[in-house]
Amino acid sequence: MSLSYELRVLELDSQTQLLERVQLLTQFAANFVVVKGEAGAGKTWLAHRYLEAWSYDKNQSLVTCLPNQEDEVNRGNILRQLFPHQMYSTTDSLNDSIERILDGEACNIVIVVDNAHHASQALLAELWLLYSAALSTPKQNISVVLFTASESVSTKLARLSHGLDIKPVELDIDELPEEEAERFFESLVLRYLDESVEKRIKSAFTNTRPLPGEILALGEHKVEKKVIIRTLVARLRRLPSPLPLFCCCCSWAIAGYCKRRSQVLRQSKRRVNRP
């Protein structure tokens, strides 16, 4: 059984409760949800797990925002997943494109944005407009779920929703409880360790914050060190042996000594043979 598979099926109670809340918020009506968590809190895993197991009956789109990524790229990624056989222009706003494609027909859509703190103000505004427009359109359920590591997204959305009755729903990803952190460590890190490093990694775990990313990093550091050591050993093996060079130096030194010794002996003989 692979680690990637176990990551998919190992659901902890705290994570399950959070996913249930997101599902309830988006299942029967349109909603705009912001899930906040620091680096290593498991946002990306939760985003994928939500789409895989908690919203499988919806028309889904998952986009991961990158720093300085153009809005046209993100629009294209969203529309390509939702409407793979439709024509659209990535220069048009999301609301304009989806409104034209649906033409008033019913829909059940969820758009999940990971690393939403990298999304531009313009893209966030388009997603907010898309959601708010669906509220007034019968039989259209369009929800947006943002996963972010920054408060900047909440600040931007506060401007968009200022003076309106509708507000985004914010959820926080907390640190794992002690029991869940130990279970996570034992299931996904400890069982894969070599006996030679098990004691050291166990000790490191006691000083590690109970965040999925930081716990997994304990096993990754162990692998990285092995790779570094193996690389160094391989490089040393490829280096030329110093023995031939040492032998050459010794030969040159001995030859030079013998040559000088021979010259000294010849000079001594000449002095002896002089009248």
mmCIF file of N, CA and C in Angstrom, residues 193 197 200-201 213 216-232:
data_model
loop_
_atom_site.group_PDB
_atom_site.id
_atom_site.type_symbol
_atom_site.label_atom_id
_atom_site.label_comp_id
_atom_site.label_asym_id
_atom_site.label_seq_id
_atom_site.Cartn_x
_atom_site.Cartn_y
_atom_site.Cartn_z
ATOM 1 N N LEU A 193 10.237 4.045 8.690
ATOM 2 C CA LEU A 193 11.599 4.380 9.095
ATOM 3 C C LEU A 193 12.477 3.142 9.225
ATOM 4 N N VAL A 197 17.399 4.870 12.390
ATOM 5 C CA VAL A 197 17.045 6.278 12.612
ATOM 6 C C VAL A 197 15.748 6.429 13.411
ATOM 7 N N ARG A 200 15.967 8.442 16.727
ATOM 8 C CA ARG A 200 16.237 9.864 16.520
ATOM 9 C C ARG A 200 14.992 10.589 16.008
ATOM 10 N N ILE A 201 14.243 9.991 15.078
ATOM 11 C CA ILE A 201 13.050 10.625 14.517
ATOM 12 C C ILE A 201 11.940 10.696 15.566
ATOM 13 N N GLY A 213 2.029 18.763 7.690
ATOM 14 C CA GLY A 213 3.196 19.018 6.863
ATOM 15 C C GLY A 213 4.502 18.881 7.617
ATOM 16 N N LEU A 216 5.130 15.091 8.440
ATOM 17 C CA LEU A 216 5.604 14.368 7.255
ATOM 18 C C LEU A 216 7.044 14.731 6.919
ATOM 19 N N ALA A 217 7.417 15.974 7.204
ATOM 20 C CA ALA A 217 8.773 16.416 6.899
ATOM 21 C C ALA A 217 9.822 15.635 7.681
ATOM 22 N N LEU A 218 9.459 15.070 8.819
ATOM 23 C CA LEU A 218 10.409 14.260 9.588
ATOM 24 C C LEU A 218 10.897 13.084 8.755
ATOM 25 N N GLY A 219 9.975 12.412 8.066
ATOM 26 C CA GLY A 219 10.358 11.304 7.205
ATOM 27 C C GLY A 219 11.090 11.776 5.970
ATOM 28 N N GLU A 220 10.711 12.938 5.430
ATOM 29 C CA GLU A 220 11.349 13.448 4.227
ATOM 30 C C GLU A 220 12.788 13.843 4.506
ATOM 31 N N HIS A 221 13.072 14.433 5.670
ATOM 32 C CA HIS A 221 14.449 14.802 6.015
ATOM 33 C C HIS A 221 15.340 13.574 6.079
ATOM 34 N N LYS A 222 14.764 12.498 6.595
ATOM 35 C CA LYS A 222 15.536 11.253 6.696
ATOM 36 C C LYS A 222 15.916 10.755 5.311
ATOM 37 N N VAL A 223 14.965 10.826 4.372
ATOM 38 C CA VAL A 223 15.240 10.389 3.008
ATOM 39 C C VAL A 223 16.247 11.309 2.342
ATOM 40 N N GLU A 224 16.099 12.646 2.566
ATOM 41 C CA GLU A 224 17.021 13.596 1.956
ATOM 42 C C GLU A 224 18.450 13.352 2.415
ATOM 43 N N LYS A 225 18.628 13.063 3.720
ATOM 44 C CA LYS A 225 19.973 12.820 4.236
ATOM 45 C C LYS A 225 20.577 11.582 3.584
ATOM 46 N N LYS A 226 19.732 10.553 3.398
ATOM 47 C CA LYS A 226 20.239 9.341 2.760
ATOM 48 C C LYS A 226 20.707 9.641 1.341
ATOM 49 N N VAL A 227 19.912 10.434 0.620
ATOM 50 C CA VAL A 227 20.255 10.767 -0.755
ATOM 51 C C VAL A 227 21.555 11.554 -0.802
ATOM 52 N N ILE A 228 21.717 12.528 0.126
ATOM 53 C CA ILE A 228 22.937 13.326 0.171
ATOM 54 C C ILE A 228 24.146 12.450 0.440
ATOM 55 N N ILE A 229 24.031 11.551 1.419
ATOM 56 C CA ILE A 229 25.150 10.673 1.771
ATOM 57 C C ILE A 229 25.512 9.770 0.589
ATOM 58 N N ARG A 230 24.477 9.200 -0.053
ATOM 59 C CA ARG A 230 24.742 8.323 -1.195
ATOM 60 C C ARG A 230 25.390 9.098 -2.338
ATOM 61 N N THR A 231 24.980 10.340 -2.540
ATOM 62 C CA THR A 231 25.561 11.155 -3.601
ATOM 63 C C THR A 231 27.030 11.448 -3.325
ATOM 64 N N LEU A 232 27.347 11.784 -2.070
ATOM 65 C CA LEU A 232 28.730 12.058 -1.714
ATOM 66 C C LEU A 232 29.610 10.829 -1.890
#
